[in-house]
PDB file of C-alpha atoms in Angstrom:
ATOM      1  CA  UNK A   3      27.277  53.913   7.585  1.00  0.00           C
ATOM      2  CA  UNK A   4      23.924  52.786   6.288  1.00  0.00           C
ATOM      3  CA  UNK A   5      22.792  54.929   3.026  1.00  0.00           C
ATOM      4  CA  UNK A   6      19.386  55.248   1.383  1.00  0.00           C
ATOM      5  CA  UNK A   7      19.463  53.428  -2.301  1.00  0.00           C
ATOM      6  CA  UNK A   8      18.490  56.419  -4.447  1.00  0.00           C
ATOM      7  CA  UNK A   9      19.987  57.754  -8.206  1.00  0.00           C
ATOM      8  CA  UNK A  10      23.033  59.189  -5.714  1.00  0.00           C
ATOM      9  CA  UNK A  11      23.511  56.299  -3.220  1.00  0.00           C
ATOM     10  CA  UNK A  12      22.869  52.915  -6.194  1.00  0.00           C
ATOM     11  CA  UNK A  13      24.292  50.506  -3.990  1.00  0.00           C
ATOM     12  CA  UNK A  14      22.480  47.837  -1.749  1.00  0.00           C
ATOM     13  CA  UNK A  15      23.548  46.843   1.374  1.00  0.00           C
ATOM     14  CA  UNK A  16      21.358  44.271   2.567  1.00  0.00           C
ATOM     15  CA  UNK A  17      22.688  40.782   4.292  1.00  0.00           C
ATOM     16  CA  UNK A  18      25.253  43.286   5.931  1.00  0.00           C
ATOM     17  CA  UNK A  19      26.863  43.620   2.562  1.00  0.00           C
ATOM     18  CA  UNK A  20      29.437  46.758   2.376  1.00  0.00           C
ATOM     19  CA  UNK A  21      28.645  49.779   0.229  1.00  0.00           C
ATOM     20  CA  UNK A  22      29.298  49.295  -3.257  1.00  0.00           C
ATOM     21  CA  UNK A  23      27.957  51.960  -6.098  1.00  0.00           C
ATOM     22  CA  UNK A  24      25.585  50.436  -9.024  1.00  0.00           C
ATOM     23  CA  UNK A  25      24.513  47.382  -6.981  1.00  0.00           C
ATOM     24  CA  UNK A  26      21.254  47.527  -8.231  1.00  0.00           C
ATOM     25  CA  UNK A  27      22.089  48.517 -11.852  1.00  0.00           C
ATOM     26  CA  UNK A  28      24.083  45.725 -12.139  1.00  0.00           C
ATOM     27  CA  UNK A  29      22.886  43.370 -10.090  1.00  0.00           C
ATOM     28  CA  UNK A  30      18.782  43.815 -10.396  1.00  0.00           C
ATOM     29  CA  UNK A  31      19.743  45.452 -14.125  1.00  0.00           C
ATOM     30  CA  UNK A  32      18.298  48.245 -13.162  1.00  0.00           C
ATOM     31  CA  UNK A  33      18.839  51.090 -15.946  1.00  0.00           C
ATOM     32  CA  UNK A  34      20.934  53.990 -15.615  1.00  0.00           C
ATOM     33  CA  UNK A  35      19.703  57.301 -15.325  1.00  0.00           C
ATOM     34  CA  UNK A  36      20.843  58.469 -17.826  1.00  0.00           C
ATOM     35  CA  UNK A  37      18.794  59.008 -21.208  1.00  0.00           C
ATOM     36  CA  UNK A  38      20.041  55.931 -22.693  1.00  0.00           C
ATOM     37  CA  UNK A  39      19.466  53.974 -19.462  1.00  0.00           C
ATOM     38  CA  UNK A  40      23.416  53.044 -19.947  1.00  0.00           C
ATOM     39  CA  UNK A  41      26.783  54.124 -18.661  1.00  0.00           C
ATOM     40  CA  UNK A  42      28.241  56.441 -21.282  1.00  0.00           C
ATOM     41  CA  UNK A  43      30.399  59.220 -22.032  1.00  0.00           C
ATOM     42  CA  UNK A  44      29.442  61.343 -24.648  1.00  0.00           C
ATOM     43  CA  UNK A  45      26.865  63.829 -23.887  1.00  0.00           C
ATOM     44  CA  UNK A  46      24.946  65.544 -26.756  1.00  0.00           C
ATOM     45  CA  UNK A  47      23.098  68.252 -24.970  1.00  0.00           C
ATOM     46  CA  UNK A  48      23.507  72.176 -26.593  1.00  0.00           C
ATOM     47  CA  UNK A  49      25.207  73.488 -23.865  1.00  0.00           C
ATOM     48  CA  UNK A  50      27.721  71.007 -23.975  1.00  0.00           C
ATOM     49  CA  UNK A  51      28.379  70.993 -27.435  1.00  0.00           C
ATOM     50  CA  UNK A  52      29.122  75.010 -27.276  1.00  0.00           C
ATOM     51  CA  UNK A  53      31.622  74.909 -24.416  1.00  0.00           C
ATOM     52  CA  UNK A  54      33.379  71.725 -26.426  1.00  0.00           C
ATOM     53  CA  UNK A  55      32.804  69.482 -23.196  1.00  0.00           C
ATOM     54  CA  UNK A  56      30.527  66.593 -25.007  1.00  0.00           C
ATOM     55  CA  UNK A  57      33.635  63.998 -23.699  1.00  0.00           C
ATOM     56  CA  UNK A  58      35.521  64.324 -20.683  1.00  0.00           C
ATOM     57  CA  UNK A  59      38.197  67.196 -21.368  1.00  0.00           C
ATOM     58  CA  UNK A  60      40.989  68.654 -19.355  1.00  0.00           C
ATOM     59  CA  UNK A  61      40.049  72.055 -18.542  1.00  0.00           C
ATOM     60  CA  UNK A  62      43.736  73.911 -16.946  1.00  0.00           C
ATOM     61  CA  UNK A  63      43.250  75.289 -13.337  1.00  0.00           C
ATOM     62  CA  UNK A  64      41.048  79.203 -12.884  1.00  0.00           C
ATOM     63  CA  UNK A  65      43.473  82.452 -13.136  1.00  0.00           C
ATOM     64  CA  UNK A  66      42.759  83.426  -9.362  1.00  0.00           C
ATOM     65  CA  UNK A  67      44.862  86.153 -10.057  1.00  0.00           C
ATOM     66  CA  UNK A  68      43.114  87.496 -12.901  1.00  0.00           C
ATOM     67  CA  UNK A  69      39.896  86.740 -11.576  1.00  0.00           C
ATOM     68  CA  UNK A  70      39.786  87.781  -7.701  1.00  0.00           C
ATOM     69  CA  UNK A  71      43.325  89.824  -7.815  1.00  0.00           C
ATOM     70  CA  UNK A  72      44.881  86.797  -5.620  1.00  0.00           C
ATOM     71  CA  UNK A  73      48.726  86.847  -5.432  1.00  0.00           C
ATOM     72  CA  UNK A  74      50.216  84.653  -8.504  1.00  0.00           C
ATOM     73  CA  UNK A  75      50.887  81.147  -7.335  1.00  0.00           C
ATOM     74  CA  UNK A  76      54.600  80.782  -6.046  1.00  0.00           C
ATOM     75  CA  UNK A  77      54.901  84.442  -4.987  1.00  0.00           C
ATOM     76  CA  UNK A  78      57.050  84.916  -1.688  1.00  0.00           C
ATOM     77  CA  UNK A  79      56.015  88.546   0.069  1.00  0.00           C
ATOM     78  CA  UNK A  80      55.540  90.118   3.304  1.00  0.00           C
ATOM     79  CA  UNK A  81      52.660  88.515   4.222  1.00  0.00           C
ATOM     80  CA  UNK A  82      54.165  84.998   2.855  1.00  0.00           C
ATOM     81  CA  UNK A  83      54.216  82.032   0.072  1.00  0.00           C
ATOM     82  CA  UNK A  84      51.294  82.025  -2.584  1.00  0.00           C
ATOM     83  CA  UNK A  85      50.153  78.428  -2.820  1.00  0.00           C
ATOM     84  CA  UNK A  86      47.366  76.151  -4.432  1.00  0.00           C
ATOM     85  CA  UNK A  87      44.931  75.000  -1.794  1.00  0.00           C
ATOM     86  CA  UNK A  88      43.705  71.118  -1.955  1.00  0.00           C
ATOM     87  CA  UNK A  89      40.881  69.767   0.331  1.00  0.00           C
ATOM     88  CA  UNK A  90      40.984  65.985  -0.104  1.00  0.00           C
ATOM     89  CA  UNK A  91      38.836  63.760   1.684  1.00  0.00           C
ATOM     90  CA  UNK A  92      40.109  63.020   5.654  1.00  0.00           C
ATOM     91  CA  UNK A  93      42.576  60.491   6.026  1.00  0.00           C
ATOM     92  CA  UNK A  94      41.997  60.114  10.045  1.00  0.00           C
ATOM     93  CA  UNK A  95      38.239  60.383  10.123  1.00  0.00           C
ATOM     94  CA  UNK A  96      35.040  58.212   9.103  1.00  0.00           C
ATOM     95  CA  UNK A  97      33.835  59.098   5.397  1.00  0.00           C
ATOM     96  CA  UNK A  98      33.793  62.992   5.536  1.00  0.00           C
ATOM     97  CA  UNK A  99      32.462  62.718   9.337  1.00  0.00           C
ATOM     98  CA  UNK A 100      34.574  65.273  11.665  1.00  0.00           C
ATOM     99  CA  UNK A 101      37.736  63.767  12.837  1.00  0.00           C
ATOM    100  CA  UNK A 102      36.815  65.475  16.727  1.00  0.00           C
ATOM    101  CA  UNK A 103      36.343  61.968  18.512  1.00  0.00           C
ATOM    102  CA  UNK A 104      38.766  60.121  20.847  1.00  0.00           C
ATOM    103  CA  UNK A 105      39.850  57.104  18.221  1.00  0.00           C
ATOM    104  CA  UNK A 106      40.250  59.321  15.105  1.00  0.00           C
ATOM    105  CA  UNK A 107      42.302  62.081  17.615  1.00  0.00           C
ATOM    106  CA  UNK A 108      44.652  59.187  18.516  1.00  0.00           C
ATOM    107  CA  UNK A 109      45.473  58.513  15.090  1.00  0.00           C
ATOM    108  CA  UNK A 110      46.787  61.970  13.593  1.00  0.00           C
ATOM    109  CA  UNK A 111      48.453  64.895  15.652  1.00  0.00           C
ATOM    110  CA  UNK A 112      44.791  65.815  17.322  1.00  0.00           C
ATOM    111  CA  UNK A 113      44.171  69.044  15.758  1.00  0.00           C
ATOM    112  CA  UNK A 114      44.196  71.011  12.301  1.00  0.00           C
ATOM    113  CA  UNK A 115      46.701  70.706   9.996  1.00  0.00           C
ATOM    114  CA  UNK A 116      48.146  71.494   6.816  1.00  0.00           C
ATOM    115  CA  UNK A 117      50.572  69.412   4.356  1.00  0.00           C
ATOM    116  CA  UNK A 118      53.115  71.896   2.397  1.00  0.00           C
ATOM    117  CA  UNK A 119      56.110  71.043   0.550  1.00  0.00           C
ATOM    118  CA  UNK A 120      59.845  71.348   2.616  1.00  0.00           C
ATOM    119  CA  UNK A 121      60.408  74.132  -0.038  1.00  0.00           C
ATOM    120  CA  UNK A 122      57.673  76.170   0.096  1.00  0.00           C
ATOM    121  CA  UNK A 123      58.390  75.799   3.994  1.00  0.00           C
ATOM    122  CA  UNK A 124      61.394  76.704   3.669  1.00  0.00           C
ATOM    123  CA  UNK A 125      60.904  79.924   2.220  1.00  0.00           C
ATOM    124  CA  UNK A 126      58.529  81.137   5.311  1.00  0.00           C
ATOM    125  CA  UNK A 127      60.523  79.724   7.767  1.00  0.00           C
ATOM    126  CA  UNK A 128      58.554  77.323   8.678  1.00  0.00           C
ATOM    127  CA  UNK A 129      59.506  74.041  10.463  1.00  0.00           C
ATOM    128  CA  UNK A 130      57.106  70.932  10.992  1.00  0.00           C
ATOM    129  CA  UNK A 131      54.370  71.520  13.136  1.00  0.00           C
ATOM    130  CA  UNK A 132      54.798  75.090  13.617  1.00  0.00           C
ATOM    131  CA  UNK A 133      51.788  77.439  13.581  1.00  0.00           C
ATOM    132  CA  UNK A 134      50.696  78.689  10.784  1.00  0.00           C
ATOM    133  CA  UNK A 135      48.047  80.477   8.701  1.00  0.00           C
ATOM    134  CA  UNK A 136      46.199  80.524   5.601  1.00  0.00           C
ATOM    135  CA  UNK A 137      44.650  83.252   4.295  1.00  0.00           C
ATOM    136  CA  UNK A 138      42.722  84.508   1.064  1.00  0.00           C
ATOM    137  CA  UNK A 139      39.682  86.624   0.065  1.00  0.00           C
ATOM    138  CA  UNK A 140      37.502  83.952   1.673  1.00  0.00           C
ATOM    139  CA  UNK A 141      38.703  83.931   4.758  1.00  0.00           C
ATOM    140  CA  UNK A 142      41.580  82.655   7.668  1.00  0.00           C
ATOM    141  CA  UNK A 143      42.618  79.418   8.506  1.00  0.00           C
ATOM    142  CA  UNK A 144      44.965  78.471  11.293  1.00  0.00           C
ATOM    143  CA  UNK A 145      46.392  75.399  11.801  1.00  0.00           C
ATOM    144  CA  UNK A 146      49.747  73.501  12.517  1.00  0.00           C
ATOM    145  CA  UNK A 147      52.131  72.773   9.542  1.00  0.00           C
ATOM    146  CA  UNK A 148      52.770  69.120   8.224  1.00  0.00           C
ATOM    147  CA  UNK A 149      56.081  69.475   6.539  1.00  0.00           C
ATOM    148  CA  UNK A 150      56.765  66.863   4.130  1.00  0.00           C
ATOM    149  CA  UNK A 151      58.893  65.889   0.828  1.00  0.00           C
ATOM    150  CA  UNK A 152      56.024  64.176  -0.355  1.00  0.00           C
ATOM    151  CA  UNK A 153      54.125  67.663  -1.027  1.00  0.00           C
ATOM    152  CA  UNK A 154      54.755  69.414  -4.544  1.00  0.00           C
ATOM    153  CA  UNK A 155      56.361  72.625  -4.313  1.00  0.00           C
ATOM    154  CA  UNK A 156      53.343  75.028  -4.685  1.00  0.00           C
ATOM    155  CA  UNK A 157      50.761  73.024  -3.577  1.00  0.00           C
ATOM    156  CA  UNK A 158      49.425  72.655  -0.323  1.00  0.00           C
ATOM    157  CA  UNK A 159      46.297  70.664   1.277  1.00  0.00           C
ATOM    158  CA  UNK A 160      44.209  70.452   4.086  1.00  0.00           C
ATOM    159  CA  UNK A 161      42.339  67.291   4.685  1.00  0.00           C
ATOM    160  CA  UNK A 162      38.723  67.810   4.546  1.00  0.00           C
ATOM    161  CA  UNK A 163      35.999  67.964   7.818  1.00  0.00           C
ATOM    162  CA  UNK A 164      38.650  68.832  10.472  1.00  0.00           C
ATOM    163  CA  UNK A 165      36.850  70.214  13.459  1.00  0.00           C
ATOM    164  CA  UNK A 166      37.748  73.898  14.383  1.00  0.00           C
ATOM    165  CA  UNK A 167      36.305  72.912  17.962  1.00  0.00           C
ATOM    166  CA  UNK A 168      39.683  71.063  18.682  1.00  0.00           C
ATOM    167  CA  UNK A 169      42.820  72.698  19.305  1.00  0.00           C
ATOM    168  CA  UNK A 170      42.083  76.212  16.921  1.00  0.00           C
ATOM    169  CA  UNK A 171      43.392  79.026  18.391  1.00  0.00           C
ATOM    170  CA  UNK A 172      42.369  82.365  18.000  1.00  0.00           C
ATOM    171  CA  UNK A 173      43.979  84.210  14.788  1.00  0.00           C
ATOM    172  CA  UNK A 174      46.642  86.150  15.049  1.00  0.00           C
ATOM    173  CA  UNK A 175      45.946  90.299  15.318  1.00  0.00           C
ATOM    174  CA  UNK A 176      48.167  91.623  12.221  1.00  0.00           C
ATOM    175  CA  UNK A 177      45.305  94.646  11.355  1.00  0.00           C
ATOM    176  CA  UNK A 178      44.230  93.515   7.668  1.00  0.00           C
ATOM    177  CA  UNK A 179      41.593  91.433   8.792  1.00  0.00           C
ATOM    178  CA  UNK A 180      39.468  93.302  11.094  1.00  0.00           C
ATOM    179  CA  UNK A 181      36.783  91.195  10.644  1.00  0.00           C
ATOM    180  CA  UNK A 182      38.525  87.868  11.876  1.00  0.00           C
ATOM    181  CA  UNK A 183      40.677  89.406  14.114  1.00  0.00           C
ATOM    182  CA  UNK A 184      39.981  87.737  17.744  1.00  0.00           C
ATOM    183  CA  UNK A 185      38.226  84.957  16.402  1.00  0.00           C
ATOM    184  CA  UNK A 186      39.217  81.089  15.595  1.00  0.00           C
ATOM    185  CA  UNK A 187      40.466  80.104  12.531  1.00  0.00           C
ATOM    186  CA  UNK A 188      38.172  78.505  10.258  1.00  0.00           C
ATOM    187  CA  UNK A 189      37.976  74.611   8.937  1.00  0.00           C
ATOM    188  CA  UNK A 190      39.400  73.669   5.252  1.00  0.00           C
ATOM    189  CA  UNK A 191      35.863  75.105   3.325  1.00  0.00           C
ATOM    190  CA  UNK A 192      36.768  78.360   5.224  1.00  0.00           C
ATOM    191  CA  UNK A 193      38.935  79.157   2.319  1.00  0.00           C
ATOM    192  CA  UNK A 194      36.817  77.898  -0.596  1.00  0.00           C
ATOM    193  CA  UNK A 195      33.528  79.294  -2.493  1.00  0.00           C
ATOM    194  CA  UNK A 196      31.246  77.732  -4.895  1.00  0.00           C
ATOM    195  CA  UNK A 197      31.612  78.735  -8.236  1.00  0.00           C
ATOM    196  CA  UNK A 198      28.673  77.416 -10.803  1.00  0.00           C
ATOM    197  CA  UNK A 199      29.669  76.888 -14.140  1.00  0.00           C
ATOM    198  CA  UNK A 200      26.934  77.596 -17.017  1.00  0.00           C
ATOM    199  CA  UNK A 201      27.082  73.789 -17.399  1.00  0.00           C
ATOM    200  CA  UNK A 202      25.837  72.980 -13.874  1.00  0.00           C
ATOM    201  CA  UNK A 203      22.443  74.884 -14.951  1.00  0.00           C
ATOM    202  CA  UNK A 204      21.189  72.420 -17.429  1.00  0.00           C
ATOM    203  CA  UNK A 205      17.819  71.279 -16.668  1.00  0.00           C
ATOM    204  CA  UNK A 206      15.262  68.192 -17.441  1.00  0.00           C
ATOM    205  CA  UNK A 207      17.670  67.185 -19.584  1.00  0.00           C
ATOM    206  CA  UNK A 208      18.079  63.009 -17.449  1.00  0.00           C
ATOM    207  CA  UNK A 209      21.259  63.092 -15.507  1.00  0.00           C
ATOM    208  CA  UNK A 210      21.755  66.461 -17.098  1.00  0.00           C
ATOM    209  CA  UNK A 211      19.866  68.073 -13.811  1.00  0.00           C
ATOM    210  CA  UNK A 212      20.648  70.255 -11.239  1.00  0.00           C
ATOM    211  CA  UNK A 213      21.051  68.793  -7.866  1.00  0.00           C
ATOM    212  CA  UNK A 214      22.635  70.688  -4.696  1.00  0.00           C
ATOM    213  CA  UNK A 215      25.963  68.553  -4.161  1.00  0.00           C
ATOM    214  CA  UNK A 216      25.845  66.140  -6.800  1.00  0.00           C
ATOM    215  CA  UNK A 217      26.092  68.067 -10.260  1.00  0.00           C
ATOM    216  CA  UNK A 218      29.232  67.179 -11.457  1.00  0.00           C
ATOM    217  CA  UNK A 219      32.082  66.049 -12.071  1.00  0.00           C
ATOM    218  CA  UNK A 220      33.779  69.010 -11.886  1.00  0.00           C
ATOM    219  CA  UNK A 221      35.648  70.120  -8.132  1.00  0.00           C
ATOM    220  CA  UNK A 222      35.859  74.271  -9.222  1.00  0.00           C
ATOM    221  CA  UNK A 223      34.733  75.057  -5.683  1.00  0.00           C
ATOM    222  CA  UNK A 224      38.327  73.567  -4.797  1.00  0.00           C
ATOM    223  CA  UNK A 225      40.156  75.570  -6.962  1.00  0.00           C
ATOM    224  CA  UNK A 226      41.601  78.115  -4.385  1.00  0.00           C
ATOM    225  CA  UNK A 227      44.954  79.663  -3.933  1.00  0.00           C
ATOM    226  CA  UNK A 228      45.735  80.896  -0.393  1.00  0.00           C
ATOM    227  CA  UNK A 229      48.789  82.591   1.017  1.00  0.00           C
ATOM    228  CA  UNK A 230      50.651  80.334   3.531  1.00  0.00           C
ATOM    229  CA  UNK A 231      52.314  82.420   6.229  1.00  0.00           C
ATOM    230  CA  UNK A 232      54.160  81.660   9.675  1.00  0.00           C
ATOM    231  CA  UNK A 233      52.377  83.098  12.947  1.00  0.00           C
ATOM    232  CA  UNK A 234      53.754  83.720  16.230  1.00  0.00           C
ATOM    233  CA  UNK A 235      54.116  80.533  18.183  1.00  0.00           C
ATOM    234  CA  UNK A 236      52.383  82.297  21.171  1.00  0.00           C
ATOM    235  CA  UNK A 237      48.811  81.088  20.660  1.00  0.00           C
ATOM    236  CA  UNK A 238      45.751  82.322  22.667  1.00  0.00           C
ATOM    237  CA  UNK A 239      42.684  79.603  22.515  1.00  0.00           C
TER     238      UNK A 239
END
């Protein structure tokens, strides 16, 4: 897929080359943008200095309980098994491009799916492929259920741009979610929201700038818990 060489997309890809990142900063020694016109780590701005983030830190997962008054991670209840909620990049589609055409559909089970642990399956009754749904303040997602002993217990994801046009059905009627009831489950951002650090506001300050989509490095929007629960197996599309 052909990009446009900008400060986001640095690589070059003439002569039918592939995509590679920094082409032209190494390459053409083209400088950085960054206010030393190099690659580095330590960033001196005020901001980051205050929140102790001037080198790359480890920074522990949000409360969602504490926070939004989610269910605590590894609860079992009526309404099922309190898990954290992953969205990695597709593994059966092109880049981040929907997964909704014949050769990636061929490839995977042809419709959406979550990956959760045997364990955590275990606990909801839930066997591979089964129907299934996930559900937070954000919204509803249904899907079919990848069991698998490579999952950690309490963790659960659900690979990223999987089209809801193609094989969603409608989610389940259960009363606490009027305003989904009837309609199709969302896709994997259905359960996520963005959530802007103070850090993400710095301005004019070189790579220190707010861009939509590429102010980083941080992933919060992915931190999401969502409650995992078994549906009936009598779907209506």
């Amino acid at each position: 897929m052909p990009v446009i060489t900008s400060p986001e997309w640095s690589g070059s890809e003439s002569g039918g080359r592939r995509y590679s990142p920094f082409t032209i900063n190494v390459e053409r020694l083209k400088p950085w943008h960054t206010l030393s016109g190099r690659q580095h780590f330590y960033l001196d701005h005020d901001w980051m200095i205050e929140l102790g983030e001037q080198l790359p830190v480890f920074r522990p997962p949000l409360d969602m309980t504490g926070l939004f008054s989610e269910p605590e991670v590894g609860a079992v209840g009526v309404n099922g098994v309190t898990v954290r909620y992953l969205t990695p990049h597709s593994k059966w589609s092109i880049h981040s491009a929907y997964q909704d055409n014949l050769h990636m559909l061929t490839l995977s089970r042809g419709g959406p799916s979550i990956w959760m642990s045997e364990r955590d399956a275990a606990k909801i009754g839930v066997a591979d492929n089964d129907w299934i749904e996930a559900v937070n303040r954000n919204g509803v997602v249904v899907a079919r259920a990848i069991v698998s002993h490579r999952m950690p217990e309490g963790t659960v994801f659900m690979y990223h741009a999987q089209d809801r046009a193609v094989g969603v059905p409608r989610i389940e009627d259960r009363g606490e979610v009027d305003d989904a009831r009837g309609k199709r489950g969302g896709i994997h951002n259905a359960l996520t929201r963005i959530m802007i650090k103070p850090s993400h506001l710095i301005g004019g300050y070189a790579q220190q700038s707010f861009a939509l989509n590429y102010h980083g490095p941080t992933g919060n929007q992915r931190d999401e818990v969502t409650t995992i629960r078994r549906r009936s197996q009598e779907v209506e599309y």
